[in-house]
Amino acid sequence: MLAGSYSSRWCGTAVVPQRLPLQQRVKAQRRRSSTKSVRASIFDYVNENGRTYHSYQAGSYLYPNDEPESERLDLQFEILKVLFGMRNYFAPLEDPEKILDIGTGTGKWAIEMGNEFPDCEVTGTDLSPIQPEWVPENVHFVIDDAAEEDWLIRPNSYDYIHTRVLLGSFQDFRDVIRKSYRYLKPGAWMESQEFYSTLYCDDNTMTESYPFQEWTRTQDVAAMNLGRPLRIANKLKRWYEEAGFVDVHEEVFKLPINPWPKDPHLKTLGRFSESSLLEGLQAFSLAWFHRGLGWSKEEIEVYLIQIRKSISDRSVHAYHKVHVVWGRKPEQGEQPAPRRS
């Protein structure tokens, strides 16, 4: 394989490795039997209130998959890369052979990892086929749901499993962590990078009645009604440890919501953050408030008018926290972290 070479590497269903145990082979065969219908239906998107949503496992992910959202996801990728000091990961990777990116979105992270590690097989999974067709030859994308109990891969397979901004995507993110632990090789790493879905302020310029903060509370109520918790970021370190990971680390970054900071670097980050929030506010609200609270599209759009104004209010010095957590699966014979119930 030549580093930097590109090919069409998109797959419509999960890639099923060979030599699985009998029970898994039976499950794999059942899934393969529906391959044709899955391939035919994954592009038949659900239309709701003027936005499109994934059709595979319809309803389990509440953000759109249309072009405006894809563009916002690409902007979000660039924002986080700058916020993280131009890093894509924090775990100490050494020549990984297999990487899994759960909820890959538009695939930008997976593609950059494929370029950085040309001898590594990088797999990105998602519910929507919104990734580019032409990617590095060592990168491929799979339509699959990490909420499935069986990932149809051999345990102890991956050197690194990565998740990013999956708040509200699962009924219980601890299940994803536990399954990732199972499918990682001994000594391999998992890493999660998550926004915490509330606002912070260090100088009392944000009041309790600040509309954007009130919106975060409203979205949280909708999320809990739908069984899709949003506020997971501050629990990740503990969940990693409970799953058995060792050498668990956490870094927390501050991301201003608009260009209120005086520091030029933070001001630039805030400018792009504001753009991402304004472009994504409808996407963050429509399905959540419609399905979770019973609001009409018209009610939602009227409500969002004041929220947009508040996001751009430079007198409020608010920011999001972005939590980055990474941990290692113990080596064979190494004492794992004590598991808690």
Coordinates of C-alpha atoms in Angstrom, one line a residue:
M1 CA 0.0 0.0 0.0
L2 CA 1.4 3.4 -1.0
A3 CA 1.2 6.2 1.6
G4 CA -1.0 8.9 0.3
S5 CA -2.8 6.9 -2.3
Y6 CA -6.5 7.2 -2.5
S7 CA -9.4 4.9 -3.5
S8 CA -13.1 4.5 -3.1
R9 CA -13.5 2.7 0.2
W10 CA -17.1 3.1 1.4
C11 CA -19.0 0.0 2.6
G12 CA -22.8 -0.2 3.0
T13 CA -22.8 -2.7 5.8
A14 CA -20.5 -4.0 8.5
V15 CA -17.3 -5.8 7.5
V16 CA -17.4 -9.3 9.0
P17 CA -14.0 -10.9 9.7
Q18 CA -13.4 -14.6 9.2
R19 CA -13.0 -17.3 11.8
L20 CA -15.6 -16.0 14.2
P21 CA -17.0 -18.4 16.8
L22 CA -20.1 -20.4 15.6
Q23 CA -22.6 -18.2 17.5
Q24 CA -21.1 -15.0 16.0
R25 CA -21.0 -16.6 12.5
V26 CA -24.8 -17.3 12.8
K27 CA -25.4 -13.7 13.8
A28 CA -23.2 -12.5 11.0
Q29 CA -25.1 -14.6 8.5
R30 CA -28.4 -13.1 9.7
R31 CA -27.0 -9.6 9.2
R32 CA -25.6 -10.4 5.8
S33 CA -28.9 -11.8 4.7
S34 CA -30.4 -8.3 5.1
T35 CA -27.5 -6.6 3.3
K36 CA -29.4 -6.0 0.1
S37 CA -32.3 -4.2 1.9
V38 CA -30.0 -2.2 4.0
R39 CA -28.0 -1.0 1.0
A40 CA -31.2 0.0 -0.7
S41 CA -32.6 1.9 2.3
I42 CA -29.6 3.7 3.8
F43 CA -30.0 6.5 1.3
D44 CA -33.7 6.8 1.8
Y45 CA -33.4 9.5 4.4
V46 CA -36.2 10.5 6.8
N47 CA -37.5 14.0 6.1
E48 CA -38.8 15.9 9.1
N49 CA -39.4 19.6 9.5
G50 CA -37.3 20.5 6.5
R51 CA -34.2 18.5 7.6
T52 CA -33.1 14.9 6.7
Y53 CA -32.2 12.2 9.2
H54 CA -30.6 8.8 8.9
S55 CA -32.8 5.9 7.9
Y56 CA -30.7 3.0 9.2
Q57 CA -31.8 2.5 12.8
A58 CA -34.1 5.4 12.2
G59 CA -34.8 7.6 15.2
S60 CA -31.8 6.6 17.3
Y61 CA -29.7 9.7 16.4
L62 CA -31.5 13.0 16.7
Y63 CA -29.2 15.3 14.6
P64 CA -29.7 15.8 10.9
N65 CA -27.4 14.2 8.2
D66 CA -27.9 16.8 5.5
E67 CA -25.4 19.1 3.8
P68 CA -25.7 22.0 6.2
E69 CA -25.0 19.7 9.2
S70 CA -22.1 18.0 7.3
E71 CA -20.5 21.4 6.8
R72 CA -21.0 22.3 10.4
L73 CA -19.4 19.0 11.5
D74 CA -16.4 19.8 9.3
L75 CA -16.1 23.2 11.0
Q76 CA -16.5 21.6 14.4
F77 CA -13.6 19.3 13.5
E78 CA -11.3 22.2 12.7
I79 CA -12.4 24.1 15.9
L80 CA -11.5 21.1 18.1
K81 CA -8.2 20.6 16.3
V82 CA -7.2 24.2 17.1
L83 CA -8.5 23.9 20.6
F84 CA -6.4 20.8 21.2
G85 CA -3.2 22.4 19.9
M86 CA -3.5 20.8 16.5
R87 CA -3.7 17.3 18.0
N88 CA -6.2 14.7 16.8
Y89 CA -5.6 12.4 19.8
F90 CA -4.0 12.4 23.3
A91 CA -3.4 8.7 23.9
P92 CA 0.3 7.7 23.5
L93 CA -0.1 5.7 20.2
E94 CA 2.8 3.8 18.8
D95 CA 2.4 2.4 15.3
P96 CA -1.2 1.2 15.7
E97 CA -2.3 -1.5 13.3
K98 CA -6.1 -1.1 13.7
I99 CA -8.1 2.0 14.7
L100 CA -11.9 2.3 15.1
D101 CA -13.7 5.6 15.0
I102 CA -17.2 5.3 16.4
G103 CA -19.6 7.9 15.1
T104 CA -17.2 9.1 12.4
G105 CA -19.6 11.7 10.9
T106 CA -18.1 13.1 7.8
G107 CA -14.9 11.1 8.4
K108 CA -12.4 13.9 8.6
W109 CA -10.8 12.5 11.8
A110 CA -10.5 9.0 10.4
I111 CA -9.0 10.4 7.1
E112 CA -6.4 12.4 9.0
M113 CA -5.5 9.4 11.1
G114 CA -5.2 7.3 8.0
N115 CA -2.7 9.8 6.5
E116 CA -0.7 10.0 9.8
F117 CA -0.5 6.2 10.1
P118 CA -0.4 4.9 6.5
D119 CA 0.3 1.3 7.6
C120 CA -2.7 1.3 9.9
E121 CA -6.2 0.1 9.0
V122 CA -8.7 2.8 10.0
T123 CA -12.4 2.1 10.2
G124 CA -15.0 4.7 10.7
T125 CA -18.6 3.7 11.6
D126 CA -21.7 5.8 11.4
L127 CA -25.5 5.5 10.8
S128 CA -25.3 7.8 7.8
P129 CA -23.2 7.4 4.5
I130 CA -22.1 11.1 4.5
Q131 CA -18.4 10.4 4.3
P132 CA -16.4 11.2 1.1
E133 CA -16.0 8.4 -1.4
W134 CA -12.3 9.1 -2.2
V135 CA -10.2 8.5 0.9
P136 CA -6.7 7.0 1.7
E137 CA -6.5 3.3 0.8
N138 CA -6.1 2.3 4.5
V139 CA -9.4 4.0 5.5
H140 CA -12.9 2.6 5.0
F141 CA -16.3 3.6 6.3
V142 CA -19.0 1.2 7.5
I143 CA -22.7 1.8 8.2
D144 CA -23.2 0.2 11.6
D145 CA -24.6 1.0 15.0
A146 CA -22.3 0.8 18.0
A147 CA -25.4 0.3 20.2
E148 CA -25.7 -3.2 18.8
E149 CA -24.8 -5.8 21.4
D150 CA -22.5 -7.7 19.0
W151 CA -20.1 -5.7 16.9
L152 CA -19.3 -8.8 14.8
I153 CA -15.6 -8.5 15.2
R154 CA -13.2 -10.6 17.2
P155 CA -12.4 -9.4 20.8
N156 CA -9.0 -8.0 21.4
S157 CA -8.9 -6.6 17.8
Y158 CA -8.1 -2.9 18.0
D159 CA -5.1 -0.8 19.0
Y160 CA -7.2 2.3 19.5
I161 CA -10.9 3.1 19.7
H162 CA -11.9 6.8 19.4
T163 CA -15.2 8.6 20.1
R164 CA -15.9 12.3 19.7
V165 CA -19.0 14.5 20.4
L166 CA -21.5 11.6 20.8
L167 CA -23.5 13.2 23.6
G168 CA -27.2 12.2 23.1
S169 CA -26.3 9.4 20.7
F170 CA -26.8 6.5 23.1
Q171 CA -29.1 5.4 25.9
D172 CA -26.2 4.6 28.0
F173 CA -22.7 5.5 26.9
R174 CA -21.2 3.2 29.5
D175 CA -22.2 0.3 27.2
V176 CA -20.0 1.7 24.4
I177 CA -17.1 2.0 26.9
R178 CA -17.6 -1.6 28.1
K179 CA -17.8 -3.0 24.6
S180 CA -14.8 -1.0 23.5
Y181 CA -12.8 -2.5 26.4
R182 CA -13.8 -6.0 25.1
Y183 CA -12.7 -5.3 21.5
L184 CA -9.4 -3.6 22.3
K185 CA -6.2 -5.5 22.4
P186 CA -4.5 -5.8 25.8
G187 CA -2.4 -2.7 26.3
A188 CA -4.5 -0.7 23.7
W189 CA -6.2 2.7 24.2
M190 CA -9.6 4.2 24.1
E191 CA -10.2 7.9 24.0
S192 CA -13.4 10.1 24.2
Q193 CA -13.6 13.8 23.4
E194 CA -16.9 15.4 24.5
F195 CA -18.6 18.7 25.0
Y196 CA -20.4 19.1 28.3
S197 CA -23.8 20.5 27.4
T198 CA -24.1 23.4 29.8
L199 CA -22.4 26.8 29.9
Y200 CA -19.8 28.2 32.3
C201 CA -18.8 31.7 33.2
D202 CA -15.9 32.9 35.5
D203 CA -16.8 36.6 35.9
N204 CA -20.6 36.6 36.7
T205 CA -21.5 38.2 33.4
M206 CA -23.9 35.2 32.7
T207 CA -27.1 35.2 34.7
E208 CA -29.4 32.3 35.4
S209 CA -31.9 33.8 32.9
Y210 CA -29.4 34.0 30.1
P211 CA -31.4 32.6 27.1
F212 CA -28.7 30.3 25.8
Q213 CA -28.2 28.7 29.2
E214 CA -31.9 28.3 29.5
W215 CA -31.9 26.5 26.1
T216 CA -29.3 24.0 27.4
R217 CA -31.7 23.2 30.2
T218 CA -34.6 22.8 27.8
Q219 CA -32.6 20.5 25.5
D220 CA -31.6 18.4 28.5
V221 CA -35.2 17.9 29.5
A222 CA -36.0 16.8 26.0
A223 CA -33.0 14.5 25.9
M224 CA -34.1 12.8 29.2
N225 CA -37.6 12.4 27.9
L226 CA -36.2 10.7 24.8
G227 CA -33.8 8.5 26.8
R228 CA -30.7 10.1 25.2
P229 CA -28.6 11.7 28.0
L230 CA -26.5 14.7 26.9
R231 CA -24.5 15.4 30.1
I232 CA -22.0 12.6 29.9
A233 CA -18.6 14.4 29.5
N234 CA -17.9 14.9 33.2
K235 CA -18.6 11.2 34.0
L236 CA -16.3 9.7 31.4
K237 CA -13.2 9.4 33.5
R238 CA -15.2 7.5 36.2
W239 CA -16.9 5.3 33.6
Y240 CA -13.5 4.4 32.1
E241 CA -12.2 3.3 35.5
E242 CA -15.4 1.4 36.2
A243 CA -15.0 -0.5 32.9
G244 CA -11.5 -1.7 34.0
F245 CA -9.3 0.8 32.1
V246 CA -6.0 1.8 33.8
D247 CA -3.8 4.9 33.3
V248 CA -6.9 7.0 32.8
H249 CA -6.2 10.6 32.1
E250 CA -8.5 13.7 31.6
E251 CA -7.9 17.1 30.2
V252 CA -10.6 19.8 30.2
F253 CA -10.5 22.6 27.7
K254 CA -12.5 25.9 27.7
L255 CA -14.1 26.9 24.4
P256 CA -15.7 30.4 24.3
I257 CA -19.1 30.6 22.6
N258 CA -18.3 33.8 20.8
P259 CA -15.3 36.2 20.4
W260 CA -15.6 37.8 23.8
P261 CA -12.1 36.9 25.0
K262 CA -9.3 39.5 24.7
D263 CA -6.7 36.8 24.0
P264 CA -6.3 36.7 20.2
H265 CA -6.2 32.9 20.1
L266 CA -9.3 32.5 22.2
K267 CA -11.0 35.3 20.3
T268 CA -10.4 33.4 17.0
L269 CA -11.7 30.2 18.6
G270 CA -14.7 32.0 19.9
R271 CA -15.5 33.5 16.4
F272 CA -15.6 30.0 14.9
S273 CA -17.5 28.6 17.8
E274 CA -20.1 31.3 17.4
S275 CA -20.4 30.4 13.7
S276 CA -20.8 26.7 14.5
L277 CA -23.4 27.3 17.2
L278 CA -25.5 29.7 15.0
E279 CA -25.3 27.3 12.1
G280 CA -26.1 24.3 14.2
L281 CA -28.7 25.6 16.6
Q282 CA -31.7 24.5 14.5
A283 CA -30.1 21.0 14.1
F284 CA -29.5 20.9 17.9
S285 CA -33.2 21.7 18.5
L286 CA -35.7 20.5 15.9
A287 CA -35.8 16.8 16.5
W288 CA -35.1 17.1 20.2
F289 CA -37.8 19.6 20.9
H290 CA -40.3 18.2 18.4
R291 CA -40.0 14.5 19.5
G292 CA -39.0 15.1 23.1
L293 CA -41.3 18.0 24.1
G294 CA -44.0 17.9 21.4
W295 CA -43.2 21.4 20.1
S296 CA -44.1 22.3 16.5
K297 CA -41.5 23.6 14.0
E298 CA -43.1 27.1 14.2
E299 CA -42.8 27.1 18.0
I300 CA -39.2 26.0 17.9
E301 CA -38.2 28.6 15.3
V302 CA -39.8 31.4 17.3
Y303 CA -38.1 30.2 20.5
L304 CA -34.7 30.1 18.7
I305 CA -34.8 33.8 17.7
Q306 CA -33.8 35.0 21.2
I307 CA -31.4 32.1 21.6
R308 CA -29.4 33.2 18.5
K309 CA -29.3 36.8 19.8
S310 CA -27.9 35.6 23.1
I311 CA -25.2 33.5 21.6
S312 CA -23.8 36.6 19.9
D313 CA -24.0 38.8 23.0
R314 CA -20.3 39.7 23.7
S315 CA -21.1 41.1 27.1
V316 CA -21.7 37.5 28.4
H317 CA -18.4 35.7 28.9
A318 CA -19.7 32.2 28.6
Y319 CA -17.8 29.1 27.5
H320 CA -18.3 25.3 27.0
K321 CA -16.1 22.7 28.6
V322 CA -14.6 20.0 26.4
H323 CA -13.5 16.9 28.2
V324 CA -10.9 14.6 26.8
V325 CA -10.5 11.2 28.5
W326 CA -8.2 8.4 27.5
G327 CA -7.4 5.1 29.2
R328 CA -5.5 1.8 28.6
K329 CA -6.8 -1.7 28.7
P330 CA -4.4 -3.7 31.0
E331 CA -1.9 -6.0 29.5
Q332 CA -2.4 -9.7 30.0
G333 CA -1.5 -10.5 33.6
E334 CA -1.7 -6.9 34.6
Q335 CA -4.1 -6.0 37.4
P336 CA -7.1 -4.2 36.0
A337 CA -8.7 -1.3 37.7
P338 CA -11.3 -2.5 40.2
R339 CA -14.8 -2.6 38.6
R340 CA -17.7 -0.9 40.3
S341 CA -21.3 -1.7 39.7

